[in-house]
Amino acid sequence: MSLQIGSAAADFALRDQHGQTVRLTDFAGVRNVALVFYPFAFSGICTRELCELRDNIDMFVDRDVQLVGVSCDPVHAQRAWAEAEKYEFPLLSDFWPHGDVSRSYGVFNEGTGFANRGTFLVDTTGVLRWSIVNGPGEARPLSAYREAVAAL
């Protein structure tokens, strides 16, 4: 299943790197949300991508967009990675039930058991406004984020 632009984004309740439950609806009426699904914490491309987002966090903050990372890694791996790389945005664990949220966004790779690289921009009303999905080994360009966030 994959979501269509203009449709309601799938809600979820996942734990972040600190063990706190985060829901998409927590941001309703308050902030837009950029959901960034990635295969694995500590992997090369994932680290480069999220560090680039960390280093350009102002492009999200300035447009009132909450950046949120999501992978099937357990909470403890997310926390260790966030601390090592100084990520100050939430990293959510889709570990159990394994990949349920990734499936609801159409990015779970059944053959490998991880989320493909998918990014979804959800507005304050919970509607999907933009998405990009890349396979394993295909990094997402920062320019795509800039364009999507600017169009909000």
PDB file of C-alpha atoms in Angstrom:
ATOM      1  CA  MET A   1       0.000   0.000   0.000  1.00  0.00           C
ATOM      2  CA  SER A   2       1.239   3.486  -0.715  1.00  0.00           C
ATOM      3  CA  LEU A   3      -0.332   6.795   0.190  1.00  0.00           C
ATOM      4  CA  GLN A   4      -1.503   9.276  -2.427  1.00  0.00           C
ATOM      5  CA  ILE A   5      -0.720  12.990  -2.369  1.00  0.00           C
ATOM      6  CA  GLY A   6      -3.774  14.768  -0.963  1.00  0.00           C
ATOM      7  CA  SER A   7      -4.876  11.797   1.143  1.00  0.00           C
ATOM      8  CA  ALA A   8      -4.821  11.532   4.925  1.00  0.00           C
ATOM      9  CA  ALA A   9      -1.450  10.391   6.221  1.00  0.00           C
ATOM     10  CA  ALA A  10      -1.467   7.223   8.315  1.00  0.00           C
ATOM     11  CA  ASP A  11      -1.351   7.984  12.032  1.00  0.00           C
ATOM     12  CA  PHE A  12       1.019   6.028  14.252  1.00  0.00           C
ATOM     13  CA  ALA A  13       2.300   5.710  17.800  1.00  0.00           C
ATOM     14  CA  LEU A  14       6.025   4.883  17.984  1.00  0.00           C
ATOM     15  CA  ARG A  15       8.670   5.317  20.660  1.00  0.00           C
ATOM     16  CA  ASP A  16      11.481   7.782  20.066  1.00  0.00           C
ATOM     17  CA  GLN A  17      15.141   7.413  21.043  1.00  0.00           C
ATOM     18  CA  HIS A  18      14.217   8.425  24.612  1.00  0.00           C
ATOM     19  CA  GLY A  19      11.394   5.891  24.946  1.00  0.00           C
ATOM     20  CA  GLN A  20       8.648   8.525  24.658  1.00  0.00           C
ATOM     21  CA  THR A  21       5.618   7.762  22.511  1.00  0.00           C
ATOM     22  CA  VAL A  22       5.243  10.049  19.510  1.00  0.00           C
ATOM     23  CA  ARG A  23       2.110  10.187  17.363  1.00  0.00           C
ATOM     24  CA  LEU A  24       1.622  11.960  14.071  1.00  0.00           C
ATOM     25  CA  THR A  25      -1.498  13.519  15.584  1.00  0.00           C
ATOM     26  CA  ASP A  26       0.706  15.159  18.267  1.00  0.00           C
ATOM     27  CA  PHE A  27       1.608  17.720  15.598  1.00  0.00           C
ATOM     28  CA  ALA A  28      -1.912  18.260  14.198  1.00  0.00           C
ATOM     29  CA  GLY A  29      -2.794  21.931  14.012  1.00  0.00           C
ATOM     30  CA  VAL A  30       0.675  22.839  15.302  1.00  0.00           C
ATOM     31  CA  ARG A  31       3.441  21.838  12.871  1.00  0.00           C
ATOM     32  CA  ASN A  32       3.945  20.230   9.511  1.00  0.00           C
ATOM     33  CA  VAL A  33       5.914  16.981   9.671  1.00  0.00           C
ATOM     34  CA  ALA A  34       8.659  15.542   7.468  1.00  0.00           C
ATOM     35  CA  LEU A  35       8.737  11.770   8.038  1.00  0.00           C
ATOM     36  CA  VAL A  36      12.081  10.395   6.884  1.00  0.00           C
ATOM     37  CA  PHE A  37      12.170   6.586   6.687  1.00  0.00           C
ATOM     38  CA  TYR A  38      15.627   5.027   6.421  1.00  0.00           C
ATOM     39  CA  PRO A  39      16.962   1.443   6.419  1.00  0.00           C
ATOM     40  CA  PHE A  40      19.453   1.344   9.311  1.00  0.00           C
ATOM     41  CA  ALA A  41      21.016   3.467  12.011  1.00  0.00           C
ATOM     42  CA  PHE A  42      24.799   3.682  11.706  1.00  0.00           C
ATOM     43  CA  SER A  43      24.851   2.732   8.008  1.00  0.00           C
ATOM     44  CA  GLY A  44      26.833   4.907   5.603  1.00  0.00           C
ATOM     45  CA  ILE A  45      24.164   6.428   3.372  1.00  0.00           C
ATOM     46  CA  CYS A  46      21.684   6.817   6.240  1.00  0.00           C
ATOM     47  CA  THR A  47      24.280   8.620   8.336  1.00  0.00           C
ATOM     48  CA  ARG A  48      25.233  10.939   5.468  1.00  0.00           C
ATOM     49  CA  GLU A  49      21.588  11.741   4.735  1.00  0.00           C
ATOM     50  CA  LEU A  50      20.569  12.439   8.322  1.00  0.00           C
ATOM     51  CA  CYS A  51      23.729  14.422   9.046  1.00  0.00           C
ATOM     52  CA  GLU A  52      22.943  16.568   6.006  1.00  0.00           C
ATOM     53  CA  LEU A  53      19.427  17.123   7.371  1.00  0.00           C
ATOM     54  CA  ARG A  54      20.850  17.882  10.829  1.00  0.00           C
ATOM     55  CA  ASP A  55      23.252  20.407   9.321  1.00  0.00           C
ATOM     56  CA  ASN A  56      20.387  22.051   7.404  1.00  0.00           C
ATOM     57  CA  ILE A  57      17.751  21.861  10.141  1.00  0.00           C
ATOM     58  CA  ASP A  58      16.956  25.563   9.720  1.00  0.00           C
ATOM     59  CA  MET A  59      15.225  24.896   6.407  1.00  0.00           C
ATOM     60  CA  PHE A  60      12.676  22.847   8.383  1.00  0.00           C
ATOM     61  CA  VAL A  61      12.491  25.013  11.493  1.00  0.00           C
ATOM     62  CA  ASP A  62      12.056  28.211   9.466  1.00  0.00           C
ATOM     63  CA  ARG A  63       9.004  26.691   7.725  1.00  0.00           C
ATOM     64  CA  ASP A  64       7.525  25.211  10.909  1.00  0.00           C
ATOM     65  CA  VAL A  65       8.268  21.610   9.891  1.00  0.00           C
ATOM     66  CA  GLN A  66       9.105  18.953  12.481  1.00  0.00           C
ATOM     67  CA  LEU A  67      11.748  16.569  11.141  1.00  0.00           C
ATOM     68  CA  VAL A  68      11.172  12.966  12.291  1.00  0.00           C
ATOM     69  CA  GLY A  69      13.308   9.943  11.385  1.00  0.00           C
ATOM     70  CA  VAL A  70      11.802   6.438  11.294  1.00  0.00           C
ATOM     71  CA  SER A  71      13.461   3.025  10.948  1.00  0.00           C
ATOM     72  CA  CYS A  72      12.923  -0.536  12.071  1.00  0.00           C
ATOM     73  CA  ASP A  73      15.891  -0.291  14.448  1.00  0.00           C
ATOM     74  CA  PRO A  74      15.188  -0.790  18.174  1.00  0.00           C
ATOM     75  CA  VAL A  75      14.926   2.240  20.474  1.00  0.00           C
ATOM     76  CA  HIS A  76      18.372   1.664  22.005  1.00  0.00           C
ATOM     77  CA  ALA A  77      20.082   1.695  18.603  1.00  0.00           C
ATOM     78  CA  GLN A  78      18.234   4.891  17.710  1.00  0.00           C
ATOM     79  CA  ARG A  79      19.382   6.520  20.941  1.00  0.00           C
ATOM     80  CA  ALA A  80      23.026   5.493  20.505  1.00  0.00           C
ATOM     81  CA  TRP A  81      23.009   6.791  16.923  1.00  0.00           C
ATOM     82  CA  ALA A  82      21.298  10.067  17.888  1.00  0.00           C
ATOM     83  CA  GLU A  83      23.890  10.639  20.614  1.00  0.00           C
ATOM     84  CA  ALA A  84      26.820   9.735  18.367  1.00  0.00           C
ATOM     85  CA  GLU A  85      25.673  12.027  15.543  1.00  0.00           C
ATOM     86  CA  LYS A  86      24.091  14.768  17.695  1.00  0.00           C
ATOM     87  CA  TYR A  87      20.634  14.403  16.134  1.00  0.00           C
ATOM     88  CA  GLU A  88      18.231  16.573  18.092  1.00  0.00           C
ATOM     89  CA  PHE A  89      15.106  15.582  16.193  1.00  0.00           C
ATOM     90  CA  PRO A  90      13.069  12.467  17.054  1.00  0.00           C
ATOM     91  CA  LEU A  91      14.209   9.094  15.735  1.00  0.00           C
ATOM     92  CA  LEU A  92      11.291   6.666  15.948  1.00  0.00           C
ATOM     93  CA  SER A  93      11.527   2.916  16.283  1.00  0.00           C
ATOM     94  CA  ASP A  94       9.253   0.878  14.007  1.00  0.00           C
ATOM     95  CA  PHE A  95      10.771  -2.259  15.507  1.00  0.00           C
ATOM     96  CA  TRP A  96       7.639  -3.906  16.892  1.00  0.00           C
ATOM     97  CA  PRO A  97       5.266  -4.850  15.478  1.00  0.00           C
ATOM     98  CA  HIS A  98       8.100  -5.013  13.000  1.00  0.00           C
ATOM     99  CA  GLY A  99       7.674  -2.502  10.184  1.00  0.00           C
ATOM    100  CA  ASP A 100       3.958  -1.785  10.714  1.00  0.00           C
ATOM    101  CA  VAL A 101       4.278   1.959  10.182  1.00  0.00           C
ATOM    102  CA  SER A 102       6.690   1.485   7.280  1.00  0.00           C
ATOM    103  CA  ARG A 103       4.106  -0.818   5.694  1.00  0.00           C
ATOM    104  CA  SER A 104       1.342   1.754   6.173  1.00  0.00           C
ATOM    105  CA  TYR A 105       3.469   4.253   4.222  1.00  0.00           C
ATOM    106  CA  GLY A 106       4.326   1.679   1.540  1.00  0.00           C
ATOM    107  CA  VAL A 107       8.073   1.653   2.174  1.00  0.00           C
ATOM    108  CA  PHE A 108       8.641  -1.614   4.073  1.00  0.00           C
ATOM    109  CA  ASN A 109      10.882  -3.978   2.130  1.00  0.00           C
ATOM    110  CA  GLU A 110       9.503  -7.449   2.879  1.00  0.00           C
ATOM    111  CA  GLY A 111      12.548  -9.177   1.401  1.00  0.00           C
ATOM    112  CA  THR A 112      15.049  -7.441   3.661  1.00  0.00           C
ATOM    113  CA  GLY A 113      12.970  -6.498   6.710  1.00  0.00           C
ATOM    114  CA  PHE A 114      13.800  -2.790   6.646  1.00  0.00           C
ATOM    115  CA  ALA A 115      12.239   0.444   5.409  1.00  0.00           C
ATOM    116  CA  ASN A 116      13.262   1.769   2.019  1.00  0.00           C
ATOM    117  CA  ARG A 117      14.239   5.440   1.840  1.00  0.00           C
ATOM    118  CA  GLY A 118      10.925   7.249   1.842  1.00  0.00           C
ATOM    119  CA  THR A 119      10.145  10.803   2.854  1.00  0.00           C
ATOM    120  CA  PHE A 120       6.632  12.126   3.414  1.00  0.00           C
ATOM    121  CA  LEU A 121       5.686  15.729   4.063  1.00  0.00           C
ATOM    122  CA  VAL A 122       2.459  15.965   6.087  1.00  0.00           C
ATOM    123  CA  ASP A 123       0.720  19.289   6.669  1.00  0.00           C
ATOM    124  CA  THR A 124      -0.842  20.488   9.926  1.00  0.00           C
ATOM    125  CA  THR A 125      -4.200  18.972   8.954  1.00  0.00           C
ATOM    126  CA  GLY A 126      -2.677  15.493   8.529  1.00  0.00           C
ATOM    127  CA  VAL A 127      -2.773  15.513   4.726  1.00  0.00           C
ATOM    128  CA  LEU A 128       0.122  14.146   2.684  1.00  0.00           C
ATOM    129  CA  ARG A 129       1.535  16.995   0.562  1.00  0.00           C
ATOM    130  CA  TRP A 130       4.712  15.484  -0.933  1.00  0.00           C
ATOM    131  CA  SER A 131       6.693  12.268  -1.015  1.00  0.00           C
ATOM    132  CA  ILE A 132       9.796  10.741  -2.473  1.00  0.00           C
ATOM    133  CA  VAL A 133      10.755   7.061  -2.248  1.00  0.00           C
ATOM    134  CA  ASN A 134      14.176   5.698  -3.138  1.00  0.00           C
ATOM    135  CA  GLY A 135      15.426   2.163  -2.907  1.00  0.00           C
ATOM    136  CA  PRO A 136      18.358   0.881  -0.877  1.00  0.00           C
ATOM    137  CA  GLY A 137      21.595   2.573  -1.825  1.00  0.00           C
ATOM    138  CA  GLU A 138      19.854   5.597  -3.405  1.00  0.00           C
ATOM    139  CA  ALA A 139      20.305   8.757  -1.330  1.00  0.00           C
ATOM    140  CA  ARG A 140      17.667  11.491  -1.398  1.00  0.00           C
ATOM    141  CA  PRO A 141      18.859  14.888  -2.590  1.00  0.00           C
ATOM    142  CA  LEU A 142      18.671  17.800  -0.158  1.00  0.00           C
ATOM    143  CA  SER A 143      17.332  19.941  -3.008  1.00  0.00           C
ATOM    144  CA  ALA A 144      14.152  17.826  -3.089  1.00  0.00           C
ATOM    145  CA  TYR A 145      13.505  18.643   0.582  1.00  0.00           C
ATOM    146  CA  ARG A 146      14.125  22.344  -0.038  1.00  0.00           C
ATOM    147  CA  GLU A 147      11.607  22.439  -2.885  1.00  0.00           C
ATOM    148  CA  ALA A 148       8.946  20.496  -0.993  1.00  0.00           C
ATOM    149  CA  VAL A 149       9.244  22.524   2.203  1.00  0.00           C
ATOM    150  CA  ALA A 150       9.222  25.784   0.241  1.00  0.00           C
ATOM    151  CA  ALA A 151       5.964  24.724  -1.463  1.00  0.00           C
ATOM    152  CA  LEU A 152       4.072  24.337   1.836  1.00  0.00           C
TER     153      LEU A 152
END
